[in-house]
Amino acid sequence: MKVKMLDHIALYMNDRDAAADLLLSGLGFHVIDRTDRYTLVGAGGRLGKLTLFDAPEGRTSAPGVLERIEIRVSDPEAAAGRLPAGTDPELRDGAVHFTGPEGLRFALVRGEGEFTEYDLAGAVLRSGDPDGSARGFVEMGFSSAGEPAAVEAGGYRLRLTGPAPERPECDQLYHLGCLVDSAEQHRKEAKEKGLEIQDWVEGPNTLAVFVRGPEGVSVEYVEHKPTFSLV
């Protein structure tokens, strides 16, 4: 199993329009795609993105396993000045932390080397066993990030931290979308490893298999068909 990049982080939101408004007004994102099911936002179609889904009817989403989402910028303090009122940004450990709608937490982190402003940097997830969860993600095709309890995929990083997450009725983190060469090959290898296969989806331009990972996090291995196009 080999992940090429962390393509997107999919979230369940009670009001996805409010979340999108924050991302569009303060974080340099734009709408890449919008359907009756989701709103896809990011700095570019080929970069890391956030996919905002409506929470299942009758269920209220809450952060759960998701500690925060990190956004890469050249100057975190300057970027904090462009955030909407009410986000109450706080400079801590070289990053600007703030809370968006529905308790969704963010951090603006300083990018290194060449990067696109406001690109997704990654996420921090809660785990009862951060080191063990990191090893689990490596088994699922992520690469070791060279630091404790952290993995990466195509320059996007997942960090694991304690304590174990509280379990809301609907976890805000829907899935981690990972770009791969072959969804079918990943379905085969997941089965051989004894991992739980949750779903198989064939869309007009993609093939995807969903596999349960550490802390119950769903990992989507998505393959782009030759017809795929995303501006």
XYZ file of N, CA and C in Angstrom:
693
model
N 0.852 -1.181 0.000
C 0.000 0.000 0.000
C 0.891 1.236 0.000
N 0.587 2.182 -0.897
C 1.412 3.367 -1.028
C 0.538 4.569 -1.385
N 0.508 5.551 -0.478
C -0.265 6.774 -0.688
C 0.614 7.800 -1.394
N 0.123 8.388 -2.493
C 0.880 9.400 -3.219
C 0.802 10.754 -2.532
N -0.392 11.122 -2.071
C -0.564 12.382 -1.355
C -1.879 12.367 -0.588
N -1.927 13.178 0.444
C -3.184 13.412 1.150
C -3.977 14.400 0.308
N -4.948 13.906 -0.424
C -5.683 14.721 -1.391
C -6.685 15.647 -0.720
N -7.386 15.144 0.302
C -8.377 15.977 0.982
C -8.704 15.420 2.356
N -9.210 16.295 3.196
C -9.773 15.916 4.492
C -11.265 16.190 4.407
N -12.065 15.156 4.582
C -13.517 15.291 4.480
C -14.118 15.445 5.874
N -14.978 16.435 6.018
C -15.574 16.772 7.302
C -17.092 16.708 7.237
N -17.696 16.285 8.334
C -19.141 16.417 8.517
C -19.407 17.731 9.238
N -20.254 18.576 8.672
C -20.586 19.848 9.286
C -22.097 19.972 9.424
N -22.534 20.583 10.532
C -23.958 20.835 10.719
C -24.431 21.959 9.798
N -23.524 22.898 9.499
C -23.828 24.002 8.587
C -22.601 24.210 7.709
N -22.533 23.490 6.607
C -21.318 23.560 5.782
C -21.138 24.928 5.130
N -22.228 25.654 4.922
C -22.096 26.987 4.325
C -21.351 27.936 5.256
N -21.629 27.859 6.559
C -20.936 28.716 7.524
C -19.450 28.373 7.565
N -19.133 27.083 7.526
C -17.725 26.674 7.513
C -17.052 27.143 6.232
N -17.726 27.015 5.107
C -17.160 27.459 3.831
C -16.930 28.962 3.836
N -17.853 29.718 4.436
C -17.706 31.180 4.487
C -16.409 31.568 5.197
N -16.097 30.888 6.304
C -14.858 31.180 7.022
C -13.655 30.874 6.136
N -13.659 29.719 5.491
C -12.528 29.307 4.674
C -12.320 30.243 3.490
N -13.415 30.745 2.953
C -13.327 31.618 1.789
C -12.948 33.044 2.177
N -13.436 33.499 3.329
C -13.217 34.895 3.705
C -11.900 35.121 4.422
N -11.382 34.093 5.106
C -10.204 34.328 5.918
C -9.004 33.459 5.634
N -9.173 32.426 4.808
C -8.079 31.484 4.631
C -7.615 31.329 3.190
N -7.992 32.253 2.324
C -7.450 32.229 0.977
C -7.886 31.059 0.134
N -8.956 30.358 0.513
C -9.461 29.242 -0.279
C -10.507 29.739 -1.272
N -10.829 28.909 -2.241
C -11.963 29.167 -3.115
C -12.734 27.878 -3.315
N -13.964 28.010 -3.772
C -14.793 26.825 -4.025
C -14.311 26.163 -5.307
N -13.905 24.920 -5.200
C -13.451 24.143 -6.350
C -14.615 23.383 -6.973
N -15.518 22.923 -6.112
C -16.698 22.203 -6.598
C -17.770 22.278 -5.523
N -19.030 22.346 -5.946
C -20.138 22.331 -5.001
C -21.276 21.531 -5.580
N -21.790 20.581 -4.800
C -22.929 19.766 -5.212
C -23.958 19.801 -4.091
N -25.041 19.042 -4.259
C -26.034 18.989 -3.187
C -25.556 18.147 -2.011
N -24.404 17.487 -2.154
C -23.852 16.637 -1.098
C -22.671 17.271 -0.370
N -21.859 18.057 -1.076
C -20.634 18.557 -0.459
C -20.196 19.865 -1.103
N -19.286 20.562 -0.375
C -18.592 21.736 -0.895
C -17.102 21.467 -0.782
N -16.400 21.537 -1.900
C -14.962 21.270 -1.943
C -14.230 22.597 -2.040
N -13.335 22.863 -1.069
C -12.620 24.133 -1.033
C -11.129 23.890 -0.881
N -10.338 24.840 -1.397
C -8.895 24.743 -1.269
C -8.233 25.856 -2.038
N -6.895 25.860 -2.011
C -6.140 26.861 -2.753
C -5.946 26.451 -4.206
N -6.246 25.181 -4.528
C -6.120 24.692 -5.894
C -6.544 23.250 -5.981
N -7.044 22.846 -7.146
C -7.572 21.502 -7.307
C -6.552 20.408 -7.138
N -5.278 20.692 -7.415
C -4.229 19.676 -7.315
C -3.492 19.734 -5.985
N -3.968 20.579 -5.060
C -3.368 20.706 -3.737
C -4.255 20.015 -2.707
N -3.835 20.064 -1.439
C -4.670 19.511 -0.381
C -5.943 20.332 -0.220
N -7.047 19.668 0.029
C -8.356 20.337 0.051
C -9.165 19.904 1.271
N -10.243 20.638 1.535
C -11.233 20.258 2.534
C -12.550 20.021 1.823
N -13.183 18.895 2.141
C -14.488 18.563 1.577
C -15.512 18.614 2.702
N -16.458 19.517 2.593
C -17.450 19.735 3.644
C -18.749 19.044 3.264
N -19.124 18.033 4.054
C -20.359 17.294 3.852
C -21.382 17.708 4.905
N -22.652 17.623 4.557
C -23.702 17.805 5.556
C -23.679 16.630 6.523
N -23.756 16.920 7.808
C -23.848 15.843 8.800
C -25.105 15.030 8.544
N -25.053 13.716 8.819
C -26.244 12.885 8.623
C -27.450 13.457 9.352
N -28.608 13.354 8.749
C -29.828 13.922 9.310
C -30.086 13.385 10.718
N -30.370 14.307 11.616
C -30.684 13.931 12.987
C -29.466 13.729 13.872
N -28.260 13.957 13.334
C -27.043 13.774 14.125
C -26.232 15.067 14.115
N -25.671 15.417 15.262
C -24.892 16.643 15.402
C -23.411 16.299 15.427
N -22.643 16.926 14.544
C -21.214 16.623 14.487
C -20.451 17.416 15.543
N -19.335 16.843 16.005
C -18.438 17.477 16.971
C -17.025 16.995 16.677
N -15.984 17.731 17.158
C -14.612 17.425 16.750
C -14.164 15.978 16.922
N -14.411 15.362 18.079
C -14.025 13.954 18.240
C -12.537 13.738 18.036
N -12.181 12.915 17.055
C -10.786 12.537 16.820
C -9.964 13.684 16.248
N -10.609 14.674 15.657
C -9.892 15.763 14.988
C -9.502 16.845 15.994
N -8.207 16.993 16.237
C -7.716 18.043 17.124
C -7.670 19.385 16.393
N -7.062 19.410 15.209
C -7.035 20.644 14.423
C -6.590 20.355 12.993
N -6.904 21.299 12.115
C -6.435 21.296 10.734
C -5.376 22.380 10.611
N -4.291 22.071 9.921
C -3.202 23.031 9.785
C -3.123 23.541 8.347
N -2.966 24.868 8.226
C -2.907 25.552 6.938
C -1.528 26.204 6.791
N -0.878 25.984 5.655
C 0.475 26.466 5.420
C 0.450 27.885 4.831
N 1.138 28.814 5.492
C 1.225 30.202 5.016
C 2.670 30.684 5.176
N 3.008 31.777 4.505
C 4.370 32.303 4.607
C 4.569 33.102 5.889
N 3.505 33.769 6.365
C 3.609 34.624 7.549
C 2.350 34.421 8.403
N 2.395 33.522 9.398
C 1.199 33.232 10.203
C 0.612 34.460 10.882
N 1.445 35.351 11.416
C 0.914 36.517 12.123
C 0.194 37.465 11.172
N 0.753 37.668 9.977
C 0.091 38.523 8.991
C -1.219 37.879 8.542
N -1.215 36.569 8.353
C -2.430 35.867 7.942
C -3.496 35.942 9.023
N -3.065 35.950 10.296
C -4.029 36.045 11.399
C -4.795 37.352 11.333
N -4.137 38.415 10.856
C -4.792 39.712 10.751
C -5.891 39.756 9.715
N -5.939 38.765 8.840
C -6.973 38.720 7.801
C -8.129 37.812 8.175
N -8.078 37.223 9.359
C -9.160 36.336 9.798
C -10.400 37.145 10.166
N -11.593 36.552 10.010
C -12.824 37.259 10.375
C -12.890 37.531 11.874
N -13.669 38.524 12.250
C -13.882 38.829 13.664
C -14.509 37.634 14.368
N -14.122 37.459 15.626
C -14.719 36.395 16.423
C -13.941 35.102 16.434
N -12.869 35.009 15.630
C -12.082 33.771 15.622
C -11.045 33.740 16.743
N -10.722 34.905 17.324
C -9.824 35.010 18.483
C -8.511 34.262 18.276
N -7.711 34.638 17.274
C -6.448 33.937 17.026
C -5.456 34.115 18.166
N -4.670 33.085 18.403
C -3.676 33.084 19.475
C -2.362 32.542 18.932
N -1.295 33.307 19.099
C 0.038 32.866 18.677
C 0.601 31.918 19.725
N 0.961 30.708 19.296
C 1.473 29.702 20.233
C 2.416 28.760 19.488
N 3.629 28.617 19.997
C 4.619 27.709 19.410
C 4.864 27.999 17.931
N 4.889 29.281 17.582
C 5.199 29.672 16.220
C 4.059 29.555 15.236
N 2.880 29.155 15.708
C 1.703 29.015 14.845
C 0.571 29.842 15.419
N -0.368 30.196 14.574
C -1.543 30.943 15.014
C -2.722 29.977 15.107
N -3.239 29.806 16.315
C -4.349 28.881 16.561
C -5.647 29.673 16.679
N -6.711 29.134 16.116
C -8.022 29.763 16.257
C -9.096 28.717 16.037
N -10.322 29.066 16.449
C -11.448 28.144 16.354
C -12.487 28.699 15.400
N -12.927 27.868 14.474
C -13.946 28.240 13.506
C -15.315 27.738 13.916
N -16.258 27.677 12.982
C -17.618 27.226 13.288
C -17.637 25.804 13.842
N -18.554 25.570 14.769
C -18.814 24.235 15.326
C -17.600 23.646 16.037
N -16.753 24.532 16.579
C -15.584 24.067 17.332
C -14.470 23.530 16.464
N -14.548 23.727 15.147
C -13.512 23.258 14.236
C -12.244 24.092 14.448
N -11.167 23.437 14.886
C -9.941 24.134 15.240
C -8.943 24.143 14.072
N -8.249 25.264 13.944
C -7.260 25.456 12.898
C -5.957 25.965 13.494
N -4.880 25.804 12.733
C -3.610 26.462 13.038
C -2.989 26.921 11.732
N -2.542 28.161 11.696
C -1.780 28.689 10.571
C -0.315 28.441 10.886
N 0.357 27.627 10.067
C 1.748 27.256 10.327
C 2.636 27.820 9.219
N 3.876 28.101 9.563
C 4.803 28.683 8.595
C 5.294 27.608 7.620
N 5.124 27.852 6.322
C 5.585 26.917 5.316
C 7.083 26.990 5.120
N 7.640 25.901 4.611
C 9.071 25.834 4.348
C 9.290 25.493 2.881
N 10.351 26.029 2.290
C 10.653 25.754 0.896
C 9.618 26.376 -0.027
N 9.426 25.764 -1.196
C 8.455 26.262 -2.158
C 7.079 25.670 -1.842
N 6.077 26.518 -1.769
C 4.716 26.056 -1.507
C 3.738 27.112 -1.974
N 2.495 26.709 -2.102
C 1.423 27.634 -2.462
C 0.819 28.219 -1.194
N 0.657 29.529 -1.162
C 0.072 30.180 0.008
C -1.319 29.622 0.293
N -1.587 29.329 1.560
C -2.858 28.790 2.048
C -3.103 27.346 1.603
N -2.034 26.640 1.295
C -2.187 25.213 1.036
C -2.443 24.492 2.365
N -3.146 23.382 2.275
C -3.318 22.521 3.436
C -1.945 22.003 3.860
N -1.654 22.030 5.151
C -0.399 21.472 5.655
C -0.616 20.072 6.207
N -1.790 19.828 6.774
C -2.086 18.517 7.343
C -3.082 18.639 8.471
N -2.999 17.707 9.403
C -3.947 17.695 10.516
C -3.318 17.033 11.723
N -3.872 17.333 12.881
C -3.493 16.683 14.131
C -4.706 15.884 14.606
N -4.500 14.592 14.868
C -5.572 13.701 15.294
C -5.313 13.210 16.705
N -6.378 12.997 17.468
C -6.252 12.477 18.823
C -6.246 10.949 18.804
N -5.459 10.376 19.691
C -5.340 8.925 19.759
C -5.010 8.493 21.172
N -5.514 7.339 21.564
C -5.152 6.765 22.851
C -3.756 6.169 22.838
N -3.208 5.954 21.636
C -1.858 5.408 21.464
C -1.239 6.075 20.241
N -0.726 7.310 20.392
C -0.217 8.042 19.234
C 0.839 7.292 18.426
N 1.818 6.681 19.099
C 2.862 5.965 18.370
C 2.286 4.756 17.636
N 1.391 4.042 18.288
C 0.772 2.884 17.648
C -0.096 3.286 16.467
N -0.810 4.402 16.599
C -1.634 4.882 15.490
C -0.761 5.283 14.307
N 0.377 5.930 14.592
C 1.295 6.304 13.515
C 1.792 5.065 12.787
N 2.119 4.025 13.520
C 2.567 2.780 12.874
C 1.445 2.189 12.027
N 0.208 2.324 12.510
C -0.926 1.822 11.740
C -1.092 2.555 10.427
N -0.909 3.877 10.439
C -1.016 4.646 9.195
C 0.127 4.294 8.236
N 1.319 4.026 8.774
C 2.423 3.598 7.911
C 2.067 2.280 7.234
N 1.476 1.363 7.983
C 1.046 0.084 7.399
C 0.022 0.310 6.284
N -0.740 1.398 6.382
C -1.767 1.691 5.388
C -1.249 2.534 4.219
N 0.069 2.752 4.153
C 0.638 3.398 2.979
C 1.198 4.784 3.177
N 1.049 5.360 4.379
C 1.696 6.637 4.670
C 3.188 6.386 4.924
N 3.974 7.452 4.922
C 5.406 7.348 5.200
C 5.707 7.931 6.569
N 6.741 7.411 7.213
C 7.171 7.996 8.477
C 7.635 9.420 8.235
N 7.281 10.331 9.130
C 7.614 11.748 8.961
C 8.931 12.121 9.620
N 9.611 11.164 10.214
C 10.898 11.470 10.835
C 10.795 12.126 12.184
N 9.621 12.097 12.785
C 9.435 12.612 14.142
C 8.439 11.696 14.841
N 8.436 11.680 16.174
C 7.546 10.762 16.887
C 6.070 11.002 16.546
N 5.338 9.907 16.391
C 3.881 9.943 16.215
C 3.452 10.866 15.084
N 4.122 10.758 13.946
C 3.762 11.584 12.793
C 4.030 10.814 11.512
N 3.159 11.004 10.528
C 3.318 10.389 9.220
C 3.062 11.448 8.160
N 3.453 11.165 6.914
C 3.231 12.137 5.855
C 2.865 11.422 4.561
N 2.288 12.209 3.644
C 1.909 11.697 2.331
C 1.963 12.845 1.341
N 2.969 12.838 0.480
C 3.088 13.874 -0.532
C 3.312 15.257 0.029
N 4.011 15.346 1.162
C 4.279 16.643 1.769
C 3.236 17.117 2.758
N 2.154 16.374 2.910
C 1.105 16.702 3.882
C 1.270 15.776 5.089
N 1.177 16.346 6.277
C 1.555 15.622 7.484
C 0.371 15.383 8.413
N 0.338 14.177 8.996
C -0.598 13.845 10.067
C 0.196 13.652 11.343
N -0.190 14.367 12.390
C 0.425 14.182 13.689
C -0.616 13.560 14.622
N -0.166 12.667 15.478
C -1.031 12.001 16.440
C -0.682 12.487 17.833
N -1.701 12.781 18.632
C -1.475 13.282 19.977
C -2.522 12.703 20.916
N -2.188 12.625 22.198
C -3.150 12.202 23.191
C -3.905 13.397 23.759
N -4.882 13.168 24.602
C -5.393 11.869 25.018
C -6.349 11.285 23.988
N -6.890 10.125 24.311
C -7.857 9.495 23.419
C -9.048 10.431 23.199
N -9.633 10.421 22.013
C -10.736 11.335 21.718
C -12.031 10.938 22.406
N -12.836 11.956 22.712
C -14.208 11.676 23.111
C -14.982 11.270 21.868
N -16.011 10.459 22.037
C -16.736 9.938 20.893
C -18.105 10.598 20.789
N -18.249 11.607 19.922
C -19.549 12.261 19.732
C -20.482 11.376 18.921
N -21.746 11.772 18.816
C -22.691 10.979 18.025
C -22.327 10.997 16.550
N -21.633 12.056 16.108
C -21.164 12.148 14.726
C -19.802 12.822 14.732
N -18.748 12.055 14.425
C -17.402 12.607 14.435
C -17.241 13.580 13.274
N -16.655 14.742 13.559
C -16.487 15.763 12.525
C -15.612 15.271 11.369
N -14.644 14.414 11.674
C -13.794 13.863 10.626
C -14.519 12.716 9.941
N -14.877 12.930 8.683
C -15.569 11.905 7.895
C -14.553 10.899 7.354
N -13.550 11.383 6.616
C -12.485 10.501 6.151
C -11.283 11.306 5.700
N -10.170 10.601 5.517
C -8.966 11.149 4.911
C -8.901 10.623 3.487
N -8.906 11.530 2.510
C -8.879 11.118 1.118
C -7.449 11.086 0.600
N -6.992 9.912 0.162
C -5.612 9.718 -0.242
C -5.534 9.291 -1.701
N -4.727 9.993 -2.471
C -4.573 9.684 -3.888
C -3.631 8.496 -4.062
N -4.066 7.517 -4.871
C -3.255 6.333 -5.143
C -3.316 6.010 -6.632
N -2.401 5.147 -7.069
C -2.393 4.750 -8.473
C -3.536 3.788 -8.791
N -3.862 2.896 -7.843
C -4.879 1.873 -8.096
C -5.723 1.625 -6.850
N -6.991 1.982 -6.917
C -7.894 1.706 -5.796
C -8.109 0.209 -5.643
N -8.205 -0.510 -6.749
C -8.427 -1.961 -6.698
C -7.257 -2.664 -6.025
N -6.035 -2.250 -6.322
C -4.873 -2.856 -5.687
C -4.884 -2.599 -4.184
N -5.315 -1.419 -3.775
C -5.382 -1.125 -2.347
C -6.499 -1.899 -1.668
N -7.593 -2.125 -2.373
C -8.640 -2.978 -1.804
C -8.103 -4.394 -1.595
N -7.361 -4.897 -2.565
C -6.793 -6.241 -2.460
C -5.814 -6.331 -1.304
N -4.920 -5.347 -1.197
C -3.914 -5.395 -0.145
C -4.520 -5.186 1.231
N -5.542 -4.347 1.326
C -6.222 -4.159 2.612
C -6.854 -5.465 3.080
N -7.458 -6.178 2.141
C -8.062 -7.471 2.481
C -7.002 -8.456 2.941
N -5.850 -8.482 2.264
C -4.764 -9.391 2.639
C -4.229 -9.064 4.020
N -4.225 -7.781 4.389
C -3.724 -7.363 5.699
C -4.758 -7.546 6.806
N -5.974 -7.928 6.446
C -7.026 -8.097 7.442
C -7.648 -6.796 7.898
N -7.497 -5.727 7.105
C -8.094 -4.441 7.442
C -9.568 -4.441 7.044
N -10.356 -3.653 7.750
C -11.793 -3.596 7.485
C -12.089 -2.713 6.276
N -12.650 -3.308 5.239
C -13.064 -2.554 4.062
C -14.489 -2.076 4.287
N -14.663 -0.765 4.261
C -15.954 -0.167 4.594
C -16.849 0.045 3.379
N -16.235 0.391 2.245
C -17.075 0.712 1.078
C -16.203 0.722 -0.172
N -16.873 0.541 -1.313
C -16.241 0.646 -2.622
C -17.152 1.527 -3.468
N -16.595 2.585 -4.026
C -17.413 3.550 -4.766
C -16.796 3.798 -6.139
N -17.595 3.666 -7.181
C -17.155 4.019 -8.525
C -17.940 5.235 -8.986
N -17.224 6.333 -9.226
C -17.841 7.551 -9.725
C -17.527 7.735 -11.192
N -18.042 8.802 -11.783
C -17.799 9.054 -13.203
C -16.310 9.181 -13.536
N -15.534 9.768 -12.584
C -14.119 10.037 -12.860
C -13.161 9.443 -11.843
N -13.688 8.698 -10.870
C -12.836 8.144 -9.818
C -13.283 6.737 -9.426
N -12.342 6.008 -8.851
C -12.608 4.758 -8.155
C -12.083 4.935 -6.737
N -12.801 4.414 -5.752
C -12.352 4.622 -4.376
C -12.744 3.441 -3.499
N -11.831 3.080 -2.595
C -12.118 2.095 -1.565
C -11.882 2.766 -0.215
N -12.805 2.534 0.715
C -12.719 3.095 2.062
C -12.322 1.985 3.030
N -11.282 2.261 3.839
C -10.733 1.273 4.763
C -10.634 1.890 6.151
N -11.046 1.137 7.165
C -10.966 1.654 8.535
C -9.531 1.602 9.027
N -9.069 2.734 9.591
C -7.702 2.838 10.088
C -7.657 3.040 11.588
N -6.513 3.490 12.123
C -6.359 3.721 13.566
C -7.416 4.677 14.105
N -7.847 4.440 15.348
C -8.876 5.241 16.017
C -10.183 5.285 15.223
N -10.384 4.285 14.358
C -11.616 4.220 13.577
C -11.665 5.204 12.430
N -10.545 5.892 12.146
C -10.514 6.870 11.057
C -10.659 6.166 9.719
N -11.568 6.642 8.908
C -11.788 6.073 7.585
C -10.795 6.693 6.600
N -10.066 5.821 5.880
C -9.111 6.265 4.862
C -9.684 5.899 3.493
N -9.851 6.914 2.658
C -10.326 6.690 1.291
C -9.125 6.656 0.358
N -8.943 5.532 -0.338
C -7.927 5.439 -1.370
C -8.626 5.723 -2.698
N -8.290 6.861 -3.292
C -9.008 7.286 -4.489
C -8.071 7.291 -5.691
N -8.551 6.699 -6.768
C -7.832 6.646 -8.040
C -8.541 7.542 -9.048
N -7.792 8.379 -9.728
C -8.365 9.244 -10.750
C -8.374 8.512 -12.088
N -9.542 8.429 -12.709
C -9.631 7.873 -14.052
C -9.028 8.869 -15.059
N -8.709 8.414 -16.271
C -8.145 9.321 -17.282
C -9.049 10.521 -17.580
N -10.347 10.374 -17.314
C -11.301 11.467 -17.582
C -11.305 12.521 -16.497
N -10.564 12.298 -15.392
C -10.618 13.199 -14.239
C -10.082 14.580 -14.600
N -10.794 15.579 -14.152
C -10.349 16.967 -14.341
C -10.884 17.803 -13.204
N -10.002 18.583 -12.561
C -10.402 19.425 -11.449
C -9.602 20.704 -11.512
N -10.281 21.818 -11.717
C -9.586 23.099 -11.853
C -9.289 23.681 -10.477
